[in-house]
PDB file of N, CA and C in Angstrom:
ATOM      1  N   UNK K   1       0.848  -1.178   0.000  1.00 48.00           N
ATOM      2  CA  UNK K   1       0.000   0.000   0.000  1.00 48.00           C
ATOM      3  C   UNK K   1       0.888   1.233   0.000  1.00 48.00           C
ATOM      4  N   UNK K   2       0.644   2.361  -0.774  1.00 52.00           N
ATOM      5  CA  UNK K   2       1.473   3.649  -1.269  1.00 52.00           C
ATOM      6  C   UNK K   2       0.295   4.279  -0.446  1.00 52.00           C
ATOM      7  N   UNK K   3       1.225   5.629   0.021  1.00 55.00           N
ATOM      8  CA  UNK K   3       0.743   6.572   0.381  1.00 55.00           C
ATOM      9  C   UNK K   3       1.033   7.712  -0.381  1.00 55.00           C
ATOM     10  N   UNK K   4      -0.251   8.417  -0.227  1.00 59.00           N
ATOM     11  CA  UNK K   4      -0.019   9.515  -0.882  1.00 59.00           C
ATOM     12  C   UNK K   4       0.962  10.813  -0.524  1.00 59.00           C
ATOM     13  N   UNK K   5       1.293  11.058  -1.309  1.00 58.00           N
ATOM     14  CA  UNK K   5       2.677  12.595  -0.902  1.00 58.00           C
ATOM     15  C   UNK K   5       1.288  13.928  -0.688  1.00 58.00           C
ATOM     16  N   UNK K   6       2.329  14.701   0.665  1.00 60.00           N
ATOM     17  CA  UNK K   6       1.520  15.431   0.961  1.00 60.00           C
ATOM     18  C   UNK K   6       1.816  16.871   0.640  1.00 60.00           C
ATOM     19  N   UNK K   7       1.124  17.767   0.491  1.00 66.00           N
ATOM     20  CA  UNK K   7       1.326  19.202  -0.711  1.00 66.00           C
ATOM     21  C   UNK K   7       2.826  19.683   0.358  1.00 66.00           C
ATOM     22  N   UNK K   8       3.601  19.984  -0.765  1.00 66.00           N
ATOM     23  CA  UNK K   8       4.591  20.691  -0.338  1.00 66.00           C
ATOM     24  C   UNK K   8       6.085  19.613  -0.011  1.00 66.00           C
ATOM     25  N   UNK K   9       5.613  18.672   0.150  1.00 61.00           N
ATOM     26  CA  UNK K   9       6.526  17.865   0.018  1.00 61.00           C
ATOM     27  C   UNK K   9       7.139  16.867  -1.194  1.00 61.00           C
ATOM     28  N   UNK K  10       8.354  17.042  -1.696  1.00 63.00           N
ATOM     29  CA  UNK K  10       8.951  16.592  -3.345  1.00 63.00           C
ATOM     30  C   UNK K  10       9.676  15.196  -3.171  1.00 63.00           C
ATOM     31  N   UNK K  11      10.098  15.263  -1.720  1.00 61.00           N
ATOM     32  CA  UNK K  11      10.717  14.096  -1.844  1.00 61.00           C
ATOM     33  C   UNK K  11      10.990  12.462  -2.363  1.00 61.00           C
ATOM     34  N   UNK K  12       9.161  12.418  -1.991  1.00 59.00           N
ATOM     35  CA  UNK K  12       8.517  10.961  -2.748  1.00 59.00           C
ATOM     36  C   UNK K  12       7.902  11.665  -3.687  1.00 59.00           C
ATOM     37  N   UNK K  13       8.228  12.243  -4.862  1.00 57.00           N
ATOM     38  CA  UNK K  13       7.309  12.640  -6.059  1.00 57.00           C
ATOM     39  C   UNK K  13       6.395  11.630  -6.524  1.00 57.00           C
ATOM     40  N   UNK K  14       5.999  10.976  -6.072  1.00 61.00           N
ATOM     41  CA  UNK K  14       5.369   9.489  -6.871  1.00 61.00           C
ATOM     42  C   UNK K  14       4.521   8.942  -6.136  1.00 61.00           C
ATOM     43  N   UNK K  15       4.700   9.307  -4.648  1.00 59.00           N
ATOM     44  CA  UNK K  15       4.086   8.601  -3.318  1.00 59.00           C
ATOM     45  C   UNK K  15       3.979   7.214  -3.161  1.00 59.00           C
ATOM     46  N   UNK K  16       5.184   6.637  -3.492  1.00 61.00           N
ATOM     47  CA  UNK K  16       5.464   5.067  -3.517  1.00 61.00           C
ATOM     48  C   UNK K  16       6.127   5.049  -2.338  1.00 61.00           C
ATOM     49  N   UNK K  17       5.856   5.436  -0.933  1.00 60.00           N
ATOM     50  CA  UNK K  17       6.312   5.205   0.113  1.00 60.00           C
ATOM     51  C   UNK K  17       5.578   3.990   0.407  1.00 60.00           C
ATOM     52  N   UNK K  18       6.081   2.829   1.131  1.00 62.00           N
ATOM     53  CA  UNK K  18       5.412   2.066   1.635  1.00 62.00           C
ATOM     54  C   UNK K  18       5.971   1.682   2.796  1.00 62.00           C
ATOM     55  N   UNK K  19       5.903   1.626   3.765  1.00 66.00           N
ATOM     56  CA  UNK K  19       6.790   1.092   5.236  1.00 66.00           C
ATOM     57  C   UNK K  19       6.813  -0.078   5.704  1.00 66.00           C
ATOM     58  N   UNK K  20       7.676  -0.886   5.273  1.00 72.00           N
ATOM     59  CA  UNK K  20       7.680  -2.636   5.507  1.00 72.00           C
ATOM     60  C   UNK K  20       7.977  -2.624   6.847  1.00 72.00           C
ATOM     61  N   UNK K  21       7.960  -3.442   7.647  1.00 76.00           N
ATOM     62  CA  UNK K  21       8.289  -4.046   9.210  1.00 76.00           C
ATOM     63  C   UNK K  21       9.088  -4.911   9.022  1.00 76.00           C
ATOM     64  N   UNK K  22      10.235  -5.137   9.342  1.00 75.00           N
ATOM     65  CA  UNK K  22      10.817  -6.435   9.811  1.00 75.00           C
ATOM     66  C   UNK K  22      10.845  -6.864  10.858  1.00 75.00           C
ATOM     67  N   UNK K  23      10.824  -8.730  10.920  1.00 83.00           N
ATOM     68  CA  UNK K  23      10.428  -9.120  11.984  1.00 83.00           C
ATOM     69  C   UNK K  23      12.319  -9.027  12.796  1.00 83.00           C
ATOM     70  N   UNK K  24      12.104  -8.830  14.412  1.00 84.00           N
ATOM     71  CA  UNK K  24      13.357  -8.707  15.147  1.00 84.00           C
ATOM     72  C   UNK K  24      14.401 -10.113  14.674  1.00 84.00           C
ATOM     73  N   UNK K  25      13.541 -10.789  14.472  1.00 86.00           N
ATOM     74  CA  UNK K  25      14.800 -12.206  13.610  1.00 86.00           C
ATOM     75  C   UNK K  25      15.735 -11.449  12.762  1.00 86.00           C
ATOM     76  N   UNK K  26      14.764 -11.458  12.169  1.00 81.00           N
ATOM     77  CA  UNK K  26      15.003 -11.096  10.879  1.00 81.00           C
ATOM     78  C   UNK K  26      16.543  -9.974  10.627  1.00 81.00           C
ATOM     79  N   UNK K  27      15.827  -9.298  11.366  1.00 78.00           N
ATOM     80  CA  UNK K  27      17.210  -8.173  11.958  1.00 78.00           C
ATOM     81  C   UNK K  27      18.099  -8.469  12.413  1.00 78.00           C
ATOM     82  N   UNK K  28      18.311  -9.421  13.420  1.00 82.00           N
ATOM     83  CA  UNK K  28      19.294  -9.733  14.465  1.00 82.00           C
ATOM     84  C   UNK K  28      20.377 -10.430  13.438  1.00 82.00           C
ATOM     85  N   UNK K  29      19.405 -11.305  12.543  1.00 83.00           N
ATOM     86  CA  UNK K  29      20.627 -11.960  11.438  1.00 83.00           C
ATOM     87  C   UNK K  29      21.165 -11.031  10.549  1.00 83.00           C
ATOM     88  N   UNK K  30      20.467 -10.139  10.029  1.00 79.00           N
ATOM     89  CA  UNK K  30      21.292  -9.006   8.960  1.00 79.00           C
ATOM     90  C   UNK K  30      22.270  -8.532   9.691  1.00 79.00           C
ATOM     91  N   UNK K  31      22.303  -8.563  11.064  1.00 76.00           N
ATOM     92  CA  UNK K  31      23.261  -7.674  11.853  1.00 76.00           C
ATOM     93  C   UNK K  31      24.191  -8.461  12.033  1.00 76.00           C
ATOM     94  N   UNK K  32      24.331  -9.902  12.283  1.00 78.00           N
ATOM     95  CA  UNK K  32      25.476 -11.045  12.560  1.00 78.00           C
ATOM     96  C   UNK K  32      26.245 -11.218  11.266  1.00 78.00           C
ATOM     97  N   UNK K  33      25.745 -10.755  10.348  1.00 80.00           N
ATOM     98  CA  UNK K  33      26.220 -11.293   9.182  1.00 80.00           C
ATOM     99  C   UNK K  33      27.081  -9.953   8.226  1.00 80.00           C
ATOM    100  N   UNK K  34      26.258  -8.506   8.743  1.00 77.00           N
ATOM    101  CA  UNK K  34      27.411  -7.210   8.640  1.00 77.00           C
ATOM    102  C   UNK K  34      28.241  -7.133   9.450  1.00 77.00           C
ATOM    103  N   UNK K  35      28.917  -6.024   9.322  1.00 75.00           N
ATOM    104  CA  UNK K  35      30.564  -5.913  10.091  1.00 75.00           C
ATOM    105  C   UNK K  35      30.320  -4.697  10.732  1.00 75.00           C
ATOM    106  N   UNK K  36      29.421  -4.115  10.494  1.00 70.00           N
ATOM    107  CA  UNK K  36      29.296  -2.750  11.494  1.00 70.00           C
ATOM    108  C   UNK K  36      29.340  -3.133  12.952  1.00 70.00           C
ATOM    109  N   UNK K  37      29.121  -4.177  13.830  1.00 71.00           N
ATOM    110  CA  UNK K  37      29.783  -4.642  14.951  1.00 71.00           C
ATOM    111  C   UNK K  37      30.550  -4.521  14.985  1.00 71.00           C
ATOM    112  N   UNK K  38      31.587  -5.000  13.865  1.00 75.00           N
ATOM    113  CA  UNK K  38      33.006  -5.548  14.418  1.00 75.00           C
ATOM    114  C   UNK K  38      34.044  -4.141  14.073  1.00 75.00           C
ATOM    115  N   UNK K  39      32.914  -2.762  13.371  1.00 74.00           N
ATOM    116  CA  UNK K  39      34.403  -1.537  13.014  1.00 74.00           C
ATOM    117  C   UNK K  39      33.291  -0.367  14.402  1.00 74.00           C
ATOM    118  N   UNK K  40      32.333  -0.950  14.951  1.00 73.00           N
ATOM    119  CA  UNK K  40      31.663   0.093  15.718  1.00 73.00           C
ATOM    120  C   UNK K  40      31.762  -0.402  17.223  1.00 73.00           C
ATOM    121  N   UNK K  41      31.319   0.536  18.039  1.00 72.00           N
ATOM    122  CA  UNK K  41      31.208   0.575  19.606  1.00 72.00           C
ATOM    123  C   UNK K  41      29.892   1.119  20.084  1.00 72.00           C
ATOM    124  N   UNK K  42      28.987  -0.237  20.623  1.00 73.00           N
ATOM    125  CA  UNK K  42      28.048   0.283  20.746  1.00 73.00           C
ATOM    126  C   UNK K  42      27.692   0.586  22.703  1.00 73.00           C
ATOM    127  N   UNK K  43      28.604   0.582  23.173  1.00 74.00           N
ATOM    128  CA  UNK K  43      28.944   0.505  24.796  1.00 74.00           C
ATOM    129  C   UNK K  43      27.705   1.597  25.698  1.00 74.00           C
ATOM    130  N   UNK K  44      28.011   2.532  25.081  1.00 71.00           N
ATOM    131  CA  UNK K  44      27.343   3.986  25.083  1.00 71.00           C
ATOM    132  C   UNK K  44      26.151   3.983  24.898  1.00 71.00           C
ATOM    133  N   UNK K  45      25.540   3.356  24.005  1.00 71.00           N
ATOM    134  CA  UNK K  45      24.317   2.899  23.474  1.00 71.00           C
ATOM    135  C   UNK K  45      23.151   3.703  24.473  1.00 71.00           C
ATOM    136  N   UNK K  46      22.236   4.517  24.338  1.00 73.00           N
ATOM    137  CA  UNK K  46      20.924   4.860  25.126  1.00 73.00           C
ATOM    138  C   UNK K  46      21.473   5.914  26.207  1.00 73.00           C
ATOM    139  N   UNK K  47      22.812   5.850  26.295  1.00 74.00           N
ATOM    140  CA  UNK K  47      22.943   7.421  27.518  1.00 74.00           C
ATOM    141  C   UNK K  47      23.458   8.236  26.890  1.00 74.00           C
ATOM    142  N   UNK K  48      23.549   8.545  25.605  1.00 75.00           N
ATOM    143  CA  UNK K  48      24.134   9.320  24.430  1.00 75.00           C
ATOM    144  C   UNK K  48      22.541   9.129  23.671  1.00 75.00           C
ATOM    145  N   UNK K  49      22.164  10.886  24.171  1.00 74.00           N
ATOM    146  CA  UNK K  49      20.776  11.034  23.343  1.00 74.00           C
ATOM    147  C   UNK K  49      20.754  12.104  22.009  1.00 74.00           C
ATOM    148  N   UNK K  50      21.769  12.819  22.223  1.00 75.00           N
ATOM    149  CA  UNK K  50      22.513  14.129  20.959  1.00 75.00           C
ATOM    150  C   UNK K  50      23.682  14.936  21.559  1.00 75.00           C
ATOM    151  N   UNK K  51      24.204  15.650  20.303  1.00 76.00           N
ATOM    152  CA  UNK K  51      25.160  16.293  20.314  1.00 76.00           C
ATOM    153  C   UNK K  51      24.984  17.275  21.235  1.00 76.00           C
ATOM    154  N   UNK K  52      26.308  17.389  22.227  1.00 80.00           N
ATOM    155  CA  UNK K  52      26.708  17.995  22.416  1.00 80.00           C
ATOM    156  C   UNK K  52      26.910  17.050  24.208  1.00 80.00           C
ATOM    157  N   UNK K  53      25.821  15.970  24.283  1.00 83.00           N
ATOM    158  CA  UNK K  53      25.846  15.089  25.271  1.00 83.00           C
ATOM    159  C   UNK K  53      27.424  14.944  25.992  1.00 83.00           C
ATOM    160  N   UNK K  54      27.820  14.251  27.201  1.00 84.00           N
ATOM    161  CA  UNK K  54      28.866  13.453  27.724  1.00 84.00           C
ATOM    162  C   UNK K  54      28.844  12.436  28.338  1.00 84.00           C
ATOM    163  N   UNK K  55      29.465  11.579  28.327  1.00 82.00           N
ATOM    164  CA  UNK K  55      29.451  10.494  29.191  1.00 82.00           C
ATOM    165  C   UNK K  55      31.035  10.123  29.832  1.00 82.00           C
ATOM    166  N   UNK K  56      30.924   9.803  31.263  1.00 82.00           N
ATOM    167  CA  UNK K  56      31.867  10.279  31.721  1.00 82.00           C
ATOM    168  C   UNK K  56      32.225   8.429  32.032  1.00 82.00           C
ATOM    169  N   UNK K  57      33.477   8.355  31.913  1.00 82.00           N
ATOM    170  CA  UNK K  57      34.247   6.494  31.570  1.00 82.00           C
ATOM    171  C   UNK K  57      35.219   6.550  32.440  1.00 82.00           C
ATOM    172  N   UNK K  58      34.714   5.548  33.200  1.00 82.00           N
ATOM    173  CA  UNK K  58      35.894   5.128  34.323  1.00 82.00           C
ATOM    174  C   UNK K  58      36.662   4.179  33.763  1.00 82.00           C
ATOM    175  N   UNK K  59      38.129   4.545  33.706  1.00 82.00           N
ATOM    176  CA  UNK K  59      38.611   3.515  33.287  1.00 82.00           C
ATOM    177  C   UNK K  59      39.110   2.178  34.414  1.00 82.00           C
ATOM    178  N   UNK K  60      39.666   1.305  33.428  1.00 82.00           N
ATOM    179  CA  UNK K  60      39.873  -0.047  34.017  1.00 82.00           C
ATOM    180  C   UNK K  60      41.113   0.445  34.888  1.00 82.00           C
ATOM    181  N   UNK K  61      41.137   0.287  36.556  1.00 84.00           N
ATOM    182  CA  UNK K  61      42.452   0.553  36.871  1.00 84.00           C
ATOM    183  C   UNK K  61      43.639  -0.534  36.659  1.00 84.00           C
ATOM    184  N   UNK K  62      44.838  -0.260  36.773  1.00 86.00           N
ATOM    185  CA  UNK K  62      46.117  -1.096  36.647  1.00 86.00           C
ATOM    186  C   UNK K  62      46.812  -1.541  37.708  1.00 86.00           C
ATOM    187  N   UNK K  63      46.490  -2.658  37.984  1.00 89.00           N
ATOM    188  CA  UNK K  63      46.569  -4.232  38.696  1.00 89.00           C
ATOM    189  C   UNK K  63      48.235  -4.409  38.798  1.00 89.00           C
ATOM    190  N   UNK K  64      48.901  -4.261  39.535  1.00 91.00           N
ATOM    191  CA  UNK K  64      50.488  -5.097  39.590  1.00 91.00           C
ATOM    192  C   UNK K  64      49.878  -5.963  40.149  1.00 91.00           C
ATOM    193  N   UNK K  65      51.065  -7.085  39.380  1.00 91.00           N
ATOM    194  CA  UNK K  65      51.125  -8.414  39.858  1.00 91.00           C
ATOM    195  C   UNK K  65      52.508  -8.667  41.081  1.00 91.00           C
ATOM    196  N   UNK K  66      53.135  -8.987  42.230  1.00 90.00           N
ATOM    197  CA  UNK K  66      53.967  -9.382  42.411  1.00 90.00           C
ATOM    198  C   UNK K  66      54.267 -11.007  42.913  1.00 90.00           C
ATOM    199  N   UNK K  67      55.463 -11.243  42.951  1.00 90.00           N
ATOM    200  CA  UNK K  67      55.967 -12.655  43.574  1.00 90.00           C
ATOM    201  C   UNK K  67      55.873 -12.789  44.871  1.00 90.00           C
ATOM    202  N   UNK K  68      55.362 -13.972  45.250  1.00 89.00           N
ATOM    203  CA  UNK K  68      54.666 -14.027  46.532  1.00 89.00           C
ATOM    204  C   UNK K  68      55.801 -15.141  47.051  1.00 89.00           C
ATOM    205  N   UNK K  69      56.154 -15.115  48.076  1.00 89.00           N
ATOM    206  CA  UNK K  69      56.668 -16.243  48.829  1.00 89.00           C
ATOM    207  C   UNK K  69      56.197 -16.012  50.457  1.00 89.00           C
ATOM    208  N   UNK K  70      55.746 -18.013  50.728  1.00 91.00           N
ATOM    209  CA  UNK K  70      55.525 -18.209  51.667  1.00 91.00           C
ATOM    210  C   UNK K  70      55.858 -17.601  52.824  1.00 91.00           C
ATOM    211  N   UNK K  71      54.813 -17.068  53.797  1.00 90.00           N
ATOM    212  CA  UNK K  71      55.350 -15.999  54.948  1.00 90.00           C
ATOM    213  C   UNK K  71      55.689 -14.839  54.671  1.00 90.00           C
ATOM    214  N   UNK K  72      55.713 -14.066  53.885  1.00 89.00           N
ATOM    215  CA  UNK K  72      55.647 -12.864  53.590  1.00 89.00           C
ATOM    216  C   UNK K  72      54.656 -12.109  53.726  1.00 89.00           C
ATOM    217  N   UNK K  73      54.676 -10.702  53.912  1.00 91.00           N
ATOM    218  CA  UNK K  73      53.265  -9.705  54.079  1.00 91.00           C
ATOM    219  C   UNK K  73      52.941  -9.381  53.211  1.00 91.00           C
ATOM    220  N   UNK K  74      51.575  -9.383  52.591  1.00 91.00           N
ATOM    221  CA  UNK K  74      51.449  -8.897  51.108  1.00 91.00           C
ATOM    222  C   UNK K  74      50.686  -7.588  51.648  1.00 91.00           C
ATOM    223  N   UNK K  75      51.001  -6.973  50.931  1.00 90.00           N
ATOM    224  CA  UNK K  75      50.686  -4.874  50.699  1.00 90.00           C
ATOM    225  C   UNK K  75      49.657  -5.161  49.292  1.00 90.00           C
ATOM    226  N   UNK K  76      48.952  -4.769  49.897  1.00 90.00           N
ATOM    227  CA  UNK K  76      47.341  -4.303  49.080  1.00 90.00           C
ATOM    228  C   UNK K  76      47.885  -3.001  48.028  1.00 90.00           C
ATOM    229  N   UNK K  77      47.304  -3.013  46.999  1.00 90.00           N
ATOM    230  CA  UNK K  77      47.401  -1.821  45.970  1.00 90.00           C
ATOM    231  C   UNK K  77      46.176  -1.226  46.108  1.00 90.00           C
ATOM    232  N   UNK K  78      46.626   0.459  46.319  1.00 88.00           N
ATOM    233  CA  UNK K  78      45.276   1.314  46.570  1.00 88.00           C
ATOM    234  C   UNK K  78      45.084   1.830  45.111  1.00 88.00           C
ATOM    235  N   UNK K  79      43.919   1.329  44.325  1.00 84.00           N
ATOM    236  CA  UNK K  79      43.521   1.637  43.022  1.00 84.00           C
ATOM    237  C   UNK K  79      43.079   2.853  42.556  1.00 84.00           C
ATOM    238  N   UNK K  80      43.514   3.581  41.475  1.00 81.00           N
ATOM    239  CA  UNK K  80      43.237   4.795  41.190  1.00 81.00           C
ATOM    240  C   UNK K  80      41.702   4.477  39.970  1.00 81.00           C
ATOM    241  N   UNK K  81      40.642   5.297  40.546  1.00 77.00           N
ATOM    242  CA  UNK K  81      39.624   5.161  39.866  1.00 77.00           C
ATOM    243  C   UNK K  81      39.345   6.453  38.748  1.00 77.00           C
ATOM    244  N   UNK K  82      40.740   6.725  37.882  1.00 83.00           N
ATOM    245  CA  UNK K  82      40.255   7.524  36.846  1.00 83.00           C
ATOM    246  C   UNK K  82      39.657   7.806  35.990  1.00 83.00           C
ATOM    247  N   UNK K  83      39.396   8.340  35.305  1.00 83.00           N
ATOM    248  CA  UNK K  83      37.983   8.866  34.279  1.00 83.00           C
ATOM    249  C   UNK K  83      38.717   9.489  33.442  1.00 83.00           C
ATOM    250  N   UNK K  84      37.883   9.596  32.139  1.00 84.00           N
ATOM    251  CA  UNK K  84      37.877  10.947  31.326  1.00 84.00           C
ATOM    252  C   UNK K  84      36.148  10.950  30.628  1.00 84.00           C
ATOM    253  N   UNK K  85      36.273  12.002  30.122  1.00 85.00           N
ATOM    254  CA  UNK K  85      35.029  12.473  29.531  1.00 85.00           C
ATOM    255  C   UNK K  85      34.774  12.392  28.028  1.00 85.00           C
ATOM    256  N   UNK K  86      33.942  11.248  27.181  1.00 81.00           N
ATOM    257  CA  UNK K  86      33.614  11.480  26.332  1.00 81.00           C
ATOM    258  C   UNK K  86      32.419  12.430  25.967  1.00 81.00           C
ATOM    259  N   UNK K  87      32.759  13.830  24.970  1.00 84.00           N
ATOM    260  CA  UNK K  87      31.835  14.843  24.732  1.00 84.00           C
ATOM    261  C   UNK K  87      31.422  14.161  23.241  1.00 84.00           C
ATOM    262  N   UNK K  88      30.161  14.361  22.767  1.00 82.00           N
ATOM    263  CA  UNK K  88      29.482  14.067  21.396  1.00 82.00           C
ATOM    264  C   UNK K  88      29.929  15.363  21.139  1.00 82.00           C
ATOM    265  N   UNK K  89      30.699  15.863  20.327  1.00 83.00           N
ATOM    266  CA  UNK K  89      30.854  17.399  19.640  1.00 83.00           C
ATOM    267  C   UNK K  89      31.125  16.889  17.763  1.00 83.00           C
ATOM    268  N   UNK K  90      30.558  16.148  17.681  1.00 80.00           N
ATOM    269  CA  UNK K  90      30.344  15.935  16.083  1.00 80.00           C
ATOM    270  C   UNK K  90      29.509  15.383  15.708  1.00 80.00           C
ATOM    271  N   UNK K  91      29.146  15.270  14.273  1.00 75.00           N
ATOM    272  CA  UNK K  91      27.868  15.246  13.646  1.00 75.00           C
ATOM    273  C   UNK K  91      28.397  14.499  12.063  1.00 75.00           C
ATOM    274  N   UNK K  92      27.998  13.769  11.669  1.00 77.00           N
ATOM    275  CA  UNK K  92      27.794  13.487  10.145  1.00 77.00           C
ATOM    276  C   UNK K  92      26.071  12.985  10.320  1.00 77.00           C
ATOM    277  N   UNK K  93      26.191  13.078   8.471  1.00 79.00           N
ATOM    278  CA  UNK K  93      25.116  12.667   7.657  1.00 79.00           C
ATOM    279  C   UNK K  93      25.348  12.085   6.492  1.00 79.00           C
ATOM    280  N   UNK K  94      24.264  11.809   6.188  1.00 75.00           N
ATOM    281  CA  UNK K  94      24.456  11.231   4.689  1.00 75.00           C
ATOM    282  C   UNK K  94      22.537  11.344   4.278  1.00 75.00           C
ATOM    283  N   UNK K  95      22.418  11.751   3.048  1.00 76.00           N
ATOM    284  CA  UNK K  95      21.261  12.083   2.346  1.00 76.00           C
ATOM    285  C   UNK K  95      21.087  11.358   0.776  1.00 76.00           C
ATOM    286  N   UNK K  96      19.826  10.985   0.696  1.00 71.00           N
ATOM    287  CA  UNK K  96      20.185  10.825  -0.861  1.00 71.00           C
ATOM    288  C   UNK K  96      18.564  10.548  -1.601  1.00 71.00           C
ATOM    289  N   UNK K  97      18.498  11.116  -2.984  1.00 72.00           N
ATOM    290  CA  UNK K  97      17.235  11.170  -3.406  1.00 72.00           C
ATOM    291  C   UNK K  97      16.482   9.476  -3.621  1.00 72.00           C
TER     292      UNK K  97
END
């Protein structure tokens, strides 16, 4: 079923819009089978709502390992819980008739 184009709008000159549904299967496999997983990061996902947003990332702290021998006192490492701030301050698009 086409819908009709509404005055003032050129985009669908023809009004051959039709809006298919896919079922979530359906999707989940187009997505296993592209690579936009494997060159993207979707971590962020839902607390990044637009530009100009931040989200603030604790990073993983850094763990020494040492050599332990029997009867010795082991000294605890006090972990540094640093951060930095990812800001959204960019934008692309892409358009096409």
């Amino acid at each position: 079923m086409a819908f009709a184009s509404a005055a003032g709008y050129t985009n669908l000159p023809n009004g051959n819009f039709s809006p298919v549904i896919y079922s979530k299967k359906v999707q989940l496999a187009l997505r296993k089978k592209t690579t936009a997983a494997d060159i993207t990061n979707s971590d962020y996902f839902g607390e990044i709502s637009g530009q100009g947003d931040t989200v603030r990332i604790i990073k993983e702290p850094e763990i020494s390992v040492s050599a332990y021998a029997r009867g010795t006192q082991v000294t605890a490492q006090d972990l540094q819980d640093d951060d930095f701030s990812l800001t959204i301050d960019k934008a692309n698009y892409f358009a096409f008739n």
